[in-house]
XYZ file of C-alpha atoms in Angstrom:
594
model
C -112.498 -58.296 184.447
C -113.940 -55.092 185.836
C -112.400 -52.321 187.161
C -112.781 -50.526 190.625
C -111.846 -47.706 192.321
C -112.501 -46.606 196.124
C -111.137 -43.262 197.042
C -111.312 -41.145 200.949
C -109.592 -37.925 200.534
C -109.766 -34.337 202.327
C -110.239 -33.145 198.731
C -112.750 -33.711 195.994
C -112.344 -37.057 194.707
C -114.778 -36.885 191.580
C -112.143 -35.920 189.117
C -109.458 -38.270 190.494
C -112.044 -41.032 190.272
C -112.822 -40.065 186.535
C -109.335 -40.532 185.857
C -109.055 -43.807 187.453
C -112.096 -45.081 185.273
C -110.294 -43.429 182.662
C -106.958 -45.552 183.218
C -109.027 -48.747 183.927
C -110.850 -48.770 180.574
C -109.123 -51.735 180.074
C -110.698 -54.245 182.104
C -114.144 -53.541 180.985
C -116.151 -50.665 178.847
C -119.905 -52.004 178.976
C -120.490 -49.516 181.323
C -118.988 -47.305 184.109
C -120.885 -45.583 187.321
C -119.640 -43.536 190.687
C -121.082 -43.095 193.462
C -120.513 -40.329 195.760
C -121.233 -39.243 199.203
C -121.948 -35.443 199.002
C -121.039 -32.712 201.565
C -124.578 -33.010 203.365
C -123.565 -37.130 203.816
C -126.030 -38.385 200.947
C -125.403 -40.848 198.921
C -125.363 -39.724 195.061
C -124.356 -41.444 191.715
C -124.044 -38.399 190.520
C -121.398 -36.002 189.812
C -121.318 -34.163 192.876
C -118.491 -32.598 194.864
C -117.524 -35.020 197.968
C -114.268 -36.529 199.601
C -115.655 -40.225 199.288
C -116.508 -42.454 196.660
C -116.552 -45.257 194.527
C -116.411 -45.763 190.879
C -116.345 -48.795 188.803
C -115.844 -50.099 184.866
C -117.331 -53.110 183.979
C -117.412 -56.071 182.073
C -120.672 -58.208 182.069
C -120.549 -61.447 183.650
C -124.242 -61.513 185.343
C -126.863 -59.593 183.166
C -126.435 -57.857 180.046
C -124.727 -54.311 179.543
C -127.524 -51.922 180.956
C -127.454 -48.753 182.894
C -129.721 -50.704 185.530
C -126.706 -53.456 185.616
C -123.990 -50.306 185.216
C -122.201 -50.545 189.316
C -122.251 -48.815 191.867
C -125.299 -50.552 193.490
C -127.495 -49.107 195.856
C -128.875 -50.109 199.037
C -130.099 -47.267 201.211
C -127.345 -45.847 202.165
C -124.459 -48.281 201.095
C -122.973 -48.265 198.027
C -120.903 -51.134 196.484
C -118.765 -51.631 193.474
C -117.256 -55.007 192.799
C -115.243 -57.251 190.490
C -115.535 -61.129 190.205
C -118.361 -63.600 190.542
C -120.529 -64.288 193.572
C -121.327 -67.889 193.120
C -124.062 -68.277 195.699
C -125.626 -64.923 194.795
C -129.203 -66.365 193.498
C -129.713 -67.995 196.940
C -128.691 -65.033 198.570
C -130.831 -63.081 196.478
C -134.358 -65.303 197.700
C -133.058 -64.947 201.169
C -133.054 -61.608 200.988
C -136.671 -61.074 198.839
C -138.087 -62.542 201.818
C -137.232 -59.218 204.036
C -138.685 -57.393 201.298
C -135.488 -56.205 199.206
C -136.517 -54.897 196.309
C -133.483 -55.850 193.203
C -133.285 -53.461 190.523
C -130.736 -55.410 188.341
C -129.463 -58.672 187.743
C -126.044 -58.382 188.694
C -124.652 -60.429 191.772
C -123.437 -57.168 193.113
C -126.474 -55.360 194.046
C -126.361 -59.136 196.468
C -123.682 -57.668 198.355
C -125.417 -54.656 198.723
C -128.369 -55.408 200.520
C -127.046 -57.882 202.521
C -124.787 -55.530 204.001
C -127.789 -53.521 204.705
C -129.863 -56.406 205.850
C -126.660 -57.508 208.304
C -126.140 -53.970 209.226
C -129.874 -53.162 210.128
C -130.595 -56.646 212.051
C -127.181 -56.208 214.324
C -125.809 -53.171 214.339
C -122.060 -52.604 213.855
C -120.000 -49.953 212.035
C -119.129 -51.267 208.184
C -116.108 -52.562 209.194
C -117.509 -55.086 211.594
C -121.012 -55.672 209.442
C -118.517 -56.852 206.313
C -116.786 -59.420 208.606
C -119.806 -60.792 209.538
C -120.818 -60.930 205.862
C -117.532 -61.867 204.176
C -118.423 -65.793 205.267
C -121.878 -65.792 203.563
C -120.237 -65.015 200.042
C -118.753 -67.448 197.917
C -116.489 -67.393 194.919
C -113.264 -65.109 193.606
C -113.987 -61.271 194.066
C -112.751 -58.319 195.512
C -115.645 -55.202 196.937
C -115.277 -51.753 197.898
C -117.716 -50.430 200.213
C -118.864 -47.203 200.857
C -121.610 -46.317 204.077
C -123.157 -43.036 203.783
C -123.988 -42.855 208.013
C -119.964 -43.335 207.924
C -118.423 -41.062 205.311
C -115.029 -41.195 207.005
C -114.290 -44.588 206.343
C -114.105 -46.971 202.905
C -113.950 -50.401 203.772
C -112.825 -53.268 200.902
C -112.688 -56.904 200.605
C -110.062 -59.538 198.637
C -111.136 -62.504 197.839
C -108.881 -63.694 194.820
C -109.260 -61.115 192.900
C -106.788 -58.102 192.956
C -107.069 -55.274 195.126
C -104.281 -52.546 196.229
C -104.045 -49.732 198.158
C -102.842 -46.598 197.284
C -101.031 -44.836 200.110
C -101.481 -40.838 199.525
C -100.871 -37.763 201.857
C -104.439 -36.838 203.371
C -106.035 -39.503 201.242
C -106.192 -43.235 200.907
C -107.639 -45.338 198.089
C -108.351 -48.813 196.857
C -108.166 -50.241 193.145
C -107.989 -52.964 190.763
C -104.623 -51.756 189.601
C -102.012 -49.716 190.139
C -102.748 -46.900 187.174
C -105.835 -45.723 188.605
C -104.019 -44.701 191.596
C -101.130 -42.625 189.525
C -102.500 -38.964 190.337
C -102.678 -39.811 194.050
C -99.706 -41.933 194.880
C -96.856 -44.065 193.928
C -97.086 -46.474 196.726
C -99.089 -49.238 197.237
C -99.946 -52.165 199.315
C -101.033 -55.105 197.367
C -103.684 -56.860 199.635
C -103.742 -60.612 199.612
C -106.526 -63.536 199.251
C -108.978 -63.107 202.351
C -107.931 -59.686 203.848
C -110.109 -56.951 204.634
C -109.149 -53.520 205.136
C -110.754 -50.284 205.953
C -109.087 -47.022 205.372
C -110.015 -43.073 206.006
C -108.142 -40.301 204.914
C -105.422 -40.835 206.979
C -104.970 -44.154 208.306
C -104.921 -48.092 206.794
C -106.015 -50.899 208.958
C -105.811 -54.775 207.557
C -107.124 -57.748 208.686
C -105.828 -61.068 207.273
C -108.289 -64.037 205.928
C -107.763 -65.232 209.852
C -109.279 -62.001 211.390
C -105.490 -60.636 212.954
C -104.477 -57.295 212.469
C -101.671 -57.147 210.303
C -99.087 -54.824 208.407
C -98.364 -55.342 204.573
C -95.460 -53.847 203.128
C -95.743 -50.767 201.186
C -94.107 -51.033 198.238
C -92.845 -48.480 195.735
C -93.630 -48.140 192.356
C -91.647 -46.119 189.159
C -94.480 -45.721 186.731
C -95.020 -43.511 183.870
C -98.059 -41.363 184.832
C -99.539 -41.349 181.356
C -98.062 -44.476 179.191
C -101.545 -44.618 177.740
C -101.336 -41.287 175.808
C -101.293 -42.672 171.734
C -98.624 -40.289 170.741
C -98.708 -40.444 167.017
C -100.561 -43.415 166.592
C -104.557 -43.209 166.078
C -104.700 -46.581 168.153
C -102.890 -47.700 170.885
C -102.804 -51.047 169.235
C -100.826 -49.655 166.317
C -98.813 -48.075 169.116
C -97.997 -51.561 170.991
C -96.977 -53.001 167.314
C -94.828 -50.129 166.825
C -92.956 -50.954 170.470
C -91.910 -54.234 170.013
C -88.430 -53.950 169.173
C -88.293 -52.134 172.369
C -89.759 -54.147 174.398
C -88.011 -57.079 173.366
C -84.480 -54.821 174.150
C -85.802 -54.593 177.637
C -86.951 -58.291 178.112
C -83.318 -59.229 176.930
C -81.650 -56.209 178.844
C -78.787 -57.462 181.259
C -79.287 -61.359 179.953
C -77.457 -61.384 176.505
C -73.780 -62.074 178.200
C -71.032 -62.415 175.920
C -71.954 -64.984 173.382
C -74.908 -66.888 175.885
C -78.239 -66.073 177.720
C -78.022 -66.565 181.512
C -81.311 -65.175 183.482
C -79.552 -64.113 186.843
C -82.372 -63.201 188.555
C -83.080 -67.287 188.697
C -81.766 -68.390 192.270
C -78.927 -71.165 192.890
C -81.487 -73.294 194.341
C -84.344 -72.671 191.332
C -81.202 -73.572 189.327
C -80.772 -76.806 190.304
C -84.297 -77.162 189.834
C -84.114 -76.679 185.992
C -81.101 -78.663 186.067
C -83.163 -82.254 187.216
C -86.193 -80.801 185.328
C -87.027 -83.746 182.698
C -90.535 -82.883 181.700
C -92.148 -79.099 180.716
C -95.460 -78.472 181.989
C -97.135 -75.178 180.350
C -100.560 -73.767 181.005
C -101.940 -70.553 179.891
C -104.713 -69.225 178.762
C -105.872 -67.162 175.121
C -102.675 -65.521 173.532
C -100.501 -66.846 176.325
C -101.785 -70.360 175.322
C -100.281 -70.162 171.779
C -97.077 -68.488 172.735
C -96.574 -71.854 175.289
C -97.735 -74.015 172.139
C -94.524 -72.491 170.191
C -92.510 -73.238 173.338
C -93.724 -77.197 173.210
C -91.346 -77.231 169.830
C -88.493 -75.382 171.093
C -88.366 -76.951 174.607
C -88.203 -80.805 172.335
C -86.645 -79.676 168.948
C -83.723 -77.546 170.647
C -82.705 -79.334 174.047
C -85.131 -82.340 174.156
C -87.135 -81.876 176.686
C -90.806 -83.384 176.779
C -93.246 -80.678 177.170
C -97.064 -80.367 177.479
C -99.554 -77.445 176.925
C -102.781 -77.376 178.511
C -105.132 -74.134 178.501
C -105.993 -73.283 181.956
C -109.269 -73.782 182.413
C -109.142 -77.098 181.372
C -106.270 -77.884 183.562
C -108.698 -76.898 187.069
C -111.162 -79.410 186.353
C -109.648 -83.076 185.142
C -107.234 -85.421 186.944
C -103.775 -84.159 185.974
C -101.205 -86.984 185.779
C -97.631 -85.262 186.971
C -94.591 -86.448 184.822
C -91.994 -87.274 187.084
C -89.291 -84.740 187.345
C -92.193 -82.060 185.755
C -91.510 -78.125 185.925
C -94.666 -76.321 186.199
C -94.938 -72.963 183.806
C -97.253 -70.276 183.552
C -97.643 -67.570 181.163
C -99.713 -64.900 182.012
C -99.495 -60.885 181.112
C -101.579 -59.654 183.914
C -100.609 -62.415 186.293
C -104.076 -61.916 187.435
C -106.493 -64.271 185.192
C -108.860 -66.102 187.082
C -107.668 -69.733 185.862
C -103.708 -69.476 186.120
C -104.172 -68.599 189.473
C -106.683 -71.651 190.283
C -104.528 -73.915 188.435
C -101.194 -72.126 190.244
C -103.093 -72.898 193.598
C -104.554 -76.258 192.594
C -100.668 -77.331 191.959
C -99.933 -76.524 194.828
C -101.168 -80.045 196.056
C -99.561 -81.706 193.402
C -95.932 -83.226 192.917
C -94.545 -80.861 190.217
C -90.234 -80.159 191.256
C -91.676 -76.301 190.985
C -93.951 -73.412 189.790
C -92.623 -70.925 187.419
C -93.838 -68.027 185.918
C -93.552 -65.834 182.875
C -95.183 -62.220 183.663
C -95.444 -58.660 182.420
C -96.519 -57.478 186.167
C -93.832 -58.104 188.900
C -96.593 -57.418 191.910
C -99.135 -59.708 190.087
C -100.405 -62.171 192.075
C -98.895 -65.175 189.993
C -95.562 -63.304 190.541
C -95.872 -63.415 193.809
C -97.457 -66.632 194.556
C -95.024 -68.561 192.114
C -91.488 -70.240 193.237
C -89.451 -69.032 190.465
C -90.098 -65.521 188.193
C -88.959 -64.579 184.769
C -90.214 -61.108 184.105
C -91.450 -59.679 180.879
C -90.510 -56.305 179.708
C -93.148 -55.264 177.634
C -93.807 -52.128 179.291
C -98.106 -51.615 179.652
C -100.250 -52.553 177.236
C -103.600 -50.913 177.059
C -105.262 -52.501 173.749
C -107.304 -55.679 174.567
C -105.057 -57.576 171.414
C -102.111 -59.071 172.840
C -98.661 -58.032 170.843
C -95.878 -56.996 172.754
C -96.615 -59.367 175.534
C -96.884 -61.867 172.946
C -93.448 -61.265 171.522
C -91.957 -60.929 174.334
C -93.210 -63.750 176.234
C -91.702 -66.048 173.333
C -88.241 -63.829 174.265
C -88.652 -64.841 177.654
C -89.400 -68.431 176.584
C -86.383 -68.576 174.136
C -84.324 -67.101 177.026
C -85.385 -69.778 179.832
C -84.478 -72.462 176.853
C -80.995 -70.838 175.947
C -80.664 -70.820 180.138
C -80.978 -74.301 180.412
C -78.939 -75.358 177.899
C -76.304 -73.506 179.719
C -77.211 -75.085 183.159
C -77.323 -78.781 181.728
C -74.232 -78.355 179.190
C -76.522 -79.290 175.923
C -75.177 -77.857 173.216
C -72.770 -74.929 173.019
C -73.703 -73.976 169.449
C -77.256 -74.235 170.303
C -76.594 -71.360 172.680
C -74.448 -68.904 170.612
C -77.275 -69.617 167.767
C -79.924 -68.542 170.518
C -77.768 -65.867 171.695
C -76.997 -64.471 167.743
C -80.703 -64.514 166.855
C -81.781 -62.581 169.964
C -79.367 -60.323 169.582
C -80.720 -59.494 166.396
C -84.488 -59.793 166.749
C -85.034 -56.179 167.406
C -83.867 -55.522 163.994
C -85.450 -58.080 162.447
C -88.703 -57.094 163.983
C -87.836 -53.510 162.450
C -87.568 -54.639 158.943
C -90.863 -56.238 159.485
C -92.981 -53.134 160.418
C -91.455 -51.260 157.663
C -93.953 -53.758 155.295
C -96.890 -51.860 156.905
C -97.880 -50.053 153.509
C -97.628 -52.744 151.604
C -99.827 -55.032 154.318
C -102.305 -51.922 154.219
C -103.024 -52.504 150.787
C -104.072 -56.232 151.005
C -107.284 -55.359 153.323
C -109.284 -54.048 150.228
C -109.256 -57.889 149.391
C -110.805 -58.764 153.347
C -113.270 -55.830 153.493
C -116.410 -58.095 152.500
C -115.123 -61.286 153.390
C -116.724 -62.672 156.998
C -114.043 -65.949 156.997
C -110.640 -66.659 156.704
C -108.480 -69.674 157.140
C -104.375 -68.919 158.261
C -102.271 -72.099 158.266
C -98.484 -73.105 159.247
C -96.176 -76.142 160.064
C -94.453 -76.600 162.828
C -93.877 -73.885 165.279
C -95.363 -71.548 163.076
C -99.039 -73.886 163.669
C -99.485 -72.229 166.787
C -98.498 -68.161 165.056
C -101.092 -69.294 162.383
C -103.708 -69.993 165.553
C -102.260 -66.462 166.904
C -103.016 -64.468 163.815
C -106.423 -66.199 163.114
C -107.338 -64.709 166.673
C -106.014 -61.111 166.474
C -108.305 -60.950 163.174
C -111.009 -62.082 164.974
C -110.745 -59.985 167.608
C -109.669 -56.887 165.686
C -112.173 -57.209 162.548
C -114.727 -59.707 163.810
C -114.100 -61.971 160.915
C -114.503 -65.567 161.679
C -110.733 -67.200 161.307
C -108.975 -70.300 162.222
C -105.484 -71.167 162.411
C -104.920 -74.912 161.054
C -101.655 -76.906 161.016
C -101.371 -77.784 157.090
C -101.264 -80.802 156.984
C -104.427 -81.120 158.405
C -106.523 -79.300 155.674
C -107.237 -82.809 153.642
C -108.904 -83.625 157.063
C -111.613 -81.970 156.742
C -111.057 -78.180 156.461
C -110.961 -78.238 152.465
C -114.524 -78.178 152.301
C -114.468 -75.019 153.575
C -112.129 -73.662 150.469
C -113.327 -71.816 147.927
C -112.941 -68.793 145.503
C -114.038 -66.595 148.085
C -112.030 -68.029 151.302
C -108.631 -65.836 151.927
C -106.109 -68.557 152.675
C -103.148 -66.979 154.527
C -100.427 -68.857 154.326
C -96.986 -68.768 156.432
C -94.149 -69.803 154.393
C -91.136 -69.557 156.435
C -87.748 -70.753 154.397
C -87.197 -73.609 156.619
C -87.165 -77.888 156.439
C -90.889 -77.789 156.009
C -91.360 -75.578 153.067
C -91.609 -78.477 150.665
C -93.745 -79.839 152.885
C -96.105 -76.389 153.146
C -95.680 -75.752 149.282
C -97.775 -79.002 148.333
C -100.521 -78.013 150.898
C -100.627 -74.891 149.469
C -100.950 -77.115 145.772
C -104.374 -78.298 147.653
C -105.638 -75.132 147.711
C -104.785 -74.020 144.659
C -106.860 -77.092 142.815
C -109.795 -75.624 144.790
C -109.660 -71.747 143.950
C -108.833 -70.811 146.952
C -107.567 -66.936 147.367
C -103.922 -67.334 148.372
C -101.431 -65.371 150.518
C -97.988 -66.100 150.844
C -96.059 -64.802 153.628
C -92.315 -65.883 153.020
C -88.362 -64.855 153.075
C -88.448 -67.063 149.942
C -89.873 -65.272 146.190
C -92.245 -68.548 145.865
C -92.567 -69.004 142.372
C -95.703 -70.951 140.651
C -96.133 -71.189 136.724
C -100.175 -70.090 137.298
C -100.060 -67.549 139.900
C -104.005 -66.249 139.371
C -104.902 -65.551 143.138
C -102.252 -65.908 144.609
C -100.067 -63.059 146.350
C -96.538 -63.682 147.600
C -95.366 -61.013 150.201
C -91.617 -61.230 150.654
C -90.400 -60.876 154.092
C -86.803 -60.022 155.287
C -84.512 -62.549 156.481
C -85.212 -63.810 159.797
C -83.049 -66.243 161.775
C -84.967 -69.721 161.665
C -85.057 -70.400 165.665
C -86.698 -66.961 166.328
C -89.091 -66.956 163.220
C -91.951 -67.411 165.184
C -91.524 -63.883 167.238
C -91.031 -62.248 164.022
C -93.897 -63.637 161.421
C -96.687 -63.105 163.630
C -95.462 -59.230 163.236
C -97.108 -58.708 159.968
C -100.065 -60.766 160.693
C -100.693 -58.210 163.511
C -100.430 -54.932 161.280
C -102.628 -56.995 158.803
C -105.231 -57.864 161.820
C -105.309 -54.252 162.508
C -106.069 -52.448 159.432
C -108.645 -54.592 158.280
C -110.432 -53.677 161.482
C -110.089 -49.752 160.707
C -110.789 -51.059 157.061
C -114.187 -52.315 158.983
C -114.590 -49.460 160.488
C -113.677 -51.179 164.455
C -112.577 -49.680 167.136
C -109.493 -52.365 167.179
C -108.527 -51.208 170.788
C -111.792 -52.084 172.449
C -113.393 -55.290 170.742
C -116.898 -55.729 171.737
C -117.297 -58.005 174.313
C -114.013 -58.635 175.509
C -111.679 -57.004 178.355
C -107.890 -57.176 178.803
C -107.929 -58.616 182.041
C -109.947 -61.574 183.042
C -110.241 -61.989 186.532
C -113.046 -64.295 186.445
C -113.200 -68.291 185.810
């Protein structure tokens, strides 16, 4: 969930680290720290002028968000900045009180710090060889970057599940989290895997794999827009991401809309026969992910009849998973990084699923590269913690892979020129959708002093309604939930009242009738209705109630395109509450721990 830099250069490398923090904002903003080894080789966290350093963004795991906990952390003369969990760090930490090491924070890192030291100081070694010896006595998922001030030439860093690359400059070298901290060095990278160490100087990369052998990863180059987190017009970046979703969901379906069908050639002949004996859908994700694979469960049975199960991830690692025979394995991730997708990716692994496949927005992810089979995402970087366009377009992708398989099993040919119409026209759809932003910015005067609300659906628009009660809560900090609606007489009526905002999605679908006498149920309690529908909804008493009529979608894709107003409404009661909507407290974009 952090973010880390490690830069050796034969320049300064404070501002270039600045920028990296900058760039990495995203996977933490509790607090931020670099550490720097001046020109007379002393260690400094401190802006001072030097070609080696570290910097680091975090995101609390262990102790609360205090300078004291803020990284880099000290020991002497080493410096360390880390991302992850160190599982056995309160054992480490008595072992080490016992030589006298004084902790100044609470944070497993400063662990790693002094026992470096303490490794260093009882047996000698350069870093290189003391973080071998070390790498054994620390447990859990993490990556480190090292710095030695009695050794300013080198940087030495660790990867231990979590992701680390290295940025290949001219006269420089540097580690990272990610890719767009690197940008004003480099556009190459090697992307270092579980168990390697490597140490680097200014002008040469050495690698060791999880075995101890010297090894050569491939350096791979990357395209990337220097600056795709410059707002433009947009206040917010997350206003920004709503705003690119027709776009993004062009590029997801670039070069797969053939003439009248979806076909995903970048699928192998051998992953093809794969989905061709696939009888059962396995899903797991995790947050926003999670509901996007929840609309998939009805699509995968309603459209071609395959069974298909949804589990969130972390749930998945730690219970006895039965395997359906015949079972495809499917992960949705953005990042491809998260902590539990990749322990439940591994932990399959041992089990008897016909194959892994993943749906990412990062083609050198780890999840990319550790799955059999990859559908990509198109949705272009997304810096605002909210999930939108990956959202969107991971239900593209989802939709696609569906349409695919019809095609590769011979389902139903109308099912797949229906498919292929509606994506075809979902970019324009979504378009007519935004264009309701005035109108959805003048409901939030009715949400500014409310601290609940209740969102409800039927169908696949259940898991949009669970969607949209989570960008509000992350966006506003009101407390929502998303119910299906016929389960409101269960238990969740007690909660209605003339002050609870019911909001209500009202596709113009089978279930309508259905929805409309839920929404009857609400009524007879005073509840404060809104009505998002294609359909003018008409009721003889309409005293709070609000109907906003939406534009015509096609029914199979409604799902992508309601939870686009829901987002614009998420977002501008947050700037109605006066929240920074692009950096929720307590939350990061990336989590890279369990």
């Amino acid at each position: 969930m952090c973010g880390i830099v490690g830069m050796i250069s034969q320049r300064n490398v404070l501002n270039l680290l600045l920028s990296g923090l900058n760039r990495l904002e995203y996977r933490g903003y509790d607090s931020s720290g670099i550490a720097i080894i001046d020109n007379n080789n002393q260690l400094k966290c401190l802006k001072k002028v030097g070609n080696t350093g570290v910097a680091h963004t975090r995101w609390a795991t262990h102790g609360s968000p205090t300078e004291n906990n803020a990284h880099p952390h000290l020991s002497e003369h080493i410096a360390v900045v880390h991302n992850g969990i160190i599982e056995n760090h309160e054992s480490l930490r008595h072992h080490l009180q016992t030589y006298q090491y004084q902790f100044n924070s609470d944070t497993d890192t400063e662990v790693i710090a002094h026992l470096i030291h303490w490794e260093q100081k009882r047996n000698g070694g350069t870093l290189i060889e003391v973080v071998k010896r070390v790498s054994p006595m620390l447990f859990g998922i993490y990556s480190a970057v090292i710095i030695d001030a009695n050794n300013p030439k080198t940087l030495v860093a660790e990867c231990s599940g979590s992701p680390l690359i290295i940025g290949c400059g001219i006269n420089e070298n540097a580690f990272a989290s990610d890719q767009l901290a690197l940008l004003d060095i480099t556009n190459k990278f090697i992307f270092l895997k579980t168990g390697d160490i490597s140490e680097i100087t200014s002008s040469n990369i050495q690698i060791w794999d999880k075995y101890g052998n010297s090894i050569n990863r491939d350096i791979i180059k990357k395209n990337i827009v220097l600056d795709p987190n410059k707002k433009g017009e947009f206040r917010y970046f997350l206003k920004k991401e709503i705003f690119e979703q027709p776009r993004a969901i062009k590029n997801t379906l670039k070069n797969r809309l053939k003439s009248n069908y979806i076909y995903l050639s970048e699928i192998s002949d051998r992953s093809n026969k794969i989905l061709i004996n696939t009888k059962h859908i396995q899903v797991v994700a995790c947050g926003s992910s999670y509901n996007s694979a929840m609309v998939s469960r009805y699509w995968f049975e309603n459209l071609i009849g395959l069974s298909c199960n949804v589990e969130i991830a972390s749930e998945f690692c730690y219970r006895n998973v039965v395997v359906h025979p015949d079972s495809l394995l499917i992960f949705l991730s953005q990042s491809g990084e998260t902590a539990d997708i990749l322990s439940a990716l591994r932990l399959s692994k041992n089990l008897n699923y016909l194959s892994s496949l993943a749906i990412c927005n990062t083609p050198e992810s780890t999840l990319s590269r550790e799955s059999d089979i990859n559908i990509l995402t198109y949705a272009g970087i997304e810096i605002s913690v909210a999930s939108t366009k990956t959202f969107t377009t991971q239900l593209t992708a989802l939709l696609s892979l569906i349409a695919h398989i019809s095609l590769l099993k011979n389902i139903n040919k109308k099912l797949q020129l229906d498919i292929f119409h509606a994506m075809q026209t979902l970019p324009y759809r979504i378009e007519q959708m935004l264009l309701l932003a005035p109108y959805i910015k003048s409901l939030v005067k009715d949400f500014s002093n409310t601290d609940n609300a209740i969102f409800i659906g039927r169908g696949e628009l259940y898991p949009i309604a669970i969607e949209s009660a989570l960008k509000l809560k992350e966006t506003s900090y009101i407390h929502a939930e998303g119910y299906a609606a016929g389960e409101l007489k269960h238990g969740s009526l007690a909660l209605i009242d003339i002050n609870m905002p019911v909001i209500i999605l009202a596709p113009n679908n089978n279930l309508l009738k259905k929805l409309l006498s839920n929404v009857e149920e609400i009524r007879a309690r005073s509840g404060k209705i809104y009505i998002f529908s294609e359909k003018n909804i008409f009721f003889s008493n309409c005293k709070n109630i609000k109907n906003i009529q939406l534009p015509f979608v096609e029914n199979i894709s409604t799902p992508v395109a309601y939870i686009v107003p829901m987002q614009l409404l998420a977002y501008y009661i947050g700037l109605e509450k006066n929240i920074d909507v692009d950096h929720p407290r307590n939350l990061a974009k990336t989590v890279t721990v369990e």
